[in-house]
Amino acid sequence: MANTDTEGVAGNLTHPFLDPDGDKLREECGVFGAINAEKAAAATALGLHALQHRGQEAVGITSFDGKDFISRRALGHVADSFSSQEAIDELPGSMAAGHVRYSTTGGAGLRNVQPLYAELASGGFAIAHNGNISNSLALRKDLVGKGSIFQSTSDTEVIIHLVATSRYPTVADRLIDALRLVEGAYALIVMTPEGMIACRDPLGIRPLVMGKLGDSILFASESVAFDVVGAEFVREVEAGEMIQVGFDGEIKSLHPFGNQKARPCIFEHVYFSRPDSSFAGHSVYEARKAIGRELAIEAPCDVDLVVPVPDSGVPAAIGYAQESGVPFELGIIRSHYVGRTFIQPSDSARHSSVKRKHNANRGLVAGKRIVLIDDSIVRGTTSLKIVEMMREAGASEVHFRVASPPTAHSCFYGVDTPERSKLLAARMEIEPMREFIKADSLAFISIDGLYRAVGSKSRDKACPQFCDACFTGDYPTSLTDLAMSEEGTGELPFVDPKAA
Ligand code: SF4
């Protein structure tokens, strides 16, 4: 069995992503896998394209042709490297898995682009991971001490070494053995010569869904990936569930980690997932509108227009407008072609990528009292620029409503957050935040309001129904690497998720 690995470099290496100011939380990865598919690599490329919003820095696809694993990896977008027939023809076989990413733990660079691959005693092993292992540095230190040699700086490689050193006879048992040592968040797609394994961490923090297209079984981070390949959504992979699919079509489901109450990431509802996906049993679009309705009840505003901050604020703004009876209008127009940094004709144009991305609909907002609806405030710099833009366009009052509670804590589960000291809500109470963004008023949805909007009566304080740690600081797992770094007991450098 051999592994062929080709690396490509897309034309535009410096995508400024969706948020050129780094003022949004960014989901770090999306995964897709297909087995028993006629054109597994083509389906994977298409599925990854639908998940592009989850990671725009690099992409990789690995296929298995019954004998060999073949990998192709590149920096840039899916379409840059996997849209041609030639690229797909390089990835033959009925099983393939792929990954789009920003960098979390491990940093950028082709050697960290997934799926990662290793030749184990049992044969080839390819793994694509969405999430973040919060004890990866501690595990890595232990493994290196026992002689493991790492090829990348990715936390995912820890799983490969744990599988390689496990003493159980089958790959599935070795994977279970490995994952028992891992803490944090993971949605995994694994390929072996026997078939595909999909697995979600015991709390189901990161999403993973299962689909079907004829005889082929698919797995993806979001249901929207099934829509684009013409597959049907079957169900979510449950928290702590491991699903094995063989080349004979047999499907086995295991729950090897006991039955803990699921705590999926509530921010998937707020921002990460595409609105045309479903998550935790709900339409993301409908959940966002419900968040807007709750926000209108909790924080009404006497204004002429409800204006979304595009695009992520749109569904919540629709809900806010419907509940309040205030007209919804597009007072900000977003350019969909923000890309490279341009030579600017004047100093005044240079400073703001926000101005390239958003422009005021001047004729609409001039003389009007408006309320802006956005999904979140992270550093606050974009919010400030947008409020200023509305005032420059002649708005007589600019109020701000946020469709999530204040983001006051960093995420350690696979979402790129600035270090805590850079989060506006970690530094300030609401009134100083209002002054900082120069709005006439500022309000956030409450944590219970957010829970109500996504289908719960209220937040269960003893055992919350979601991970909401970036709002509450209530992390659902231990954070070993962070604790060791803060205590200075493990000589482990703290890996700032933003710098990683
Ligand atoms: Fe999601 Fe926030 Fe939890 Fe991270 S900390 S998994 S962004 S809810």
Coordinates of C-alpha atoms and ligand atoms in Angstrom, one line a residue, residues 25 27 185 205-206 263-268 272 407 409-415 417 466-471 474-476, ligand 1:
L25 CA -14.9 34.6 15.4
E27 CA -14.9 28.5 12.6
A185 CA -13.7 18.9 20.7
I205 CA -19.3 20.2 20.6
R206 CA -18.4 20.3 16.9
R263 CA -23.4 20.2 24.6
P264 CA -23.1 21.3 20.9
C265 CA -21.6 24.8 20.2
I266 CA -24.4 27.3 20.4
F267 CA -22.4 29.7 18.2
E268 CA -23.2 27.4 15.2
F272 CA -20.8 29.7 12.0
T407 CA -18.3 37.4 23.8
H409 CA -14.1 34.4 26.8
S410 CA -11.8 32.6 24.3
C411 CA -12.8 29.4 22.6
F412 CA -10.6 26.3 23.0
Y413 CA -12.7 24.0 20.9
G414 CA -11.7 24.8 17.3
V415 CA -12.9 28.4 16.8
T417 CA -10.9 33.8 18.9
F466 CA -25.1 23.8 24.7
C467 CA -21.5 24.8 25.0
D468 CA -21.8 28.6 25.6
A469 CA -18.3 29.1 27.1
C470 CA -17.4 32.1 25.1
F471 CA -20.3 33.9 26.7
D474 CA -18.4 27.7 31.7
Y475 CA -16.1 25.4 29.7
P476 CA -17.6 21.9 29.4
Ligands
SF4_1 FE1 -18.8 27.4 20.4 FE2 -18.2 29.4 22.1 FE3 -18.2 26.8 22.9 FE4 -16.3 27.7 21.3 S1 -16.6 28.4 23.4 S2 -17.5 25.8 21.1 S3 -17.4 29.2 20.0 S4 -19.9 28.1 22.2

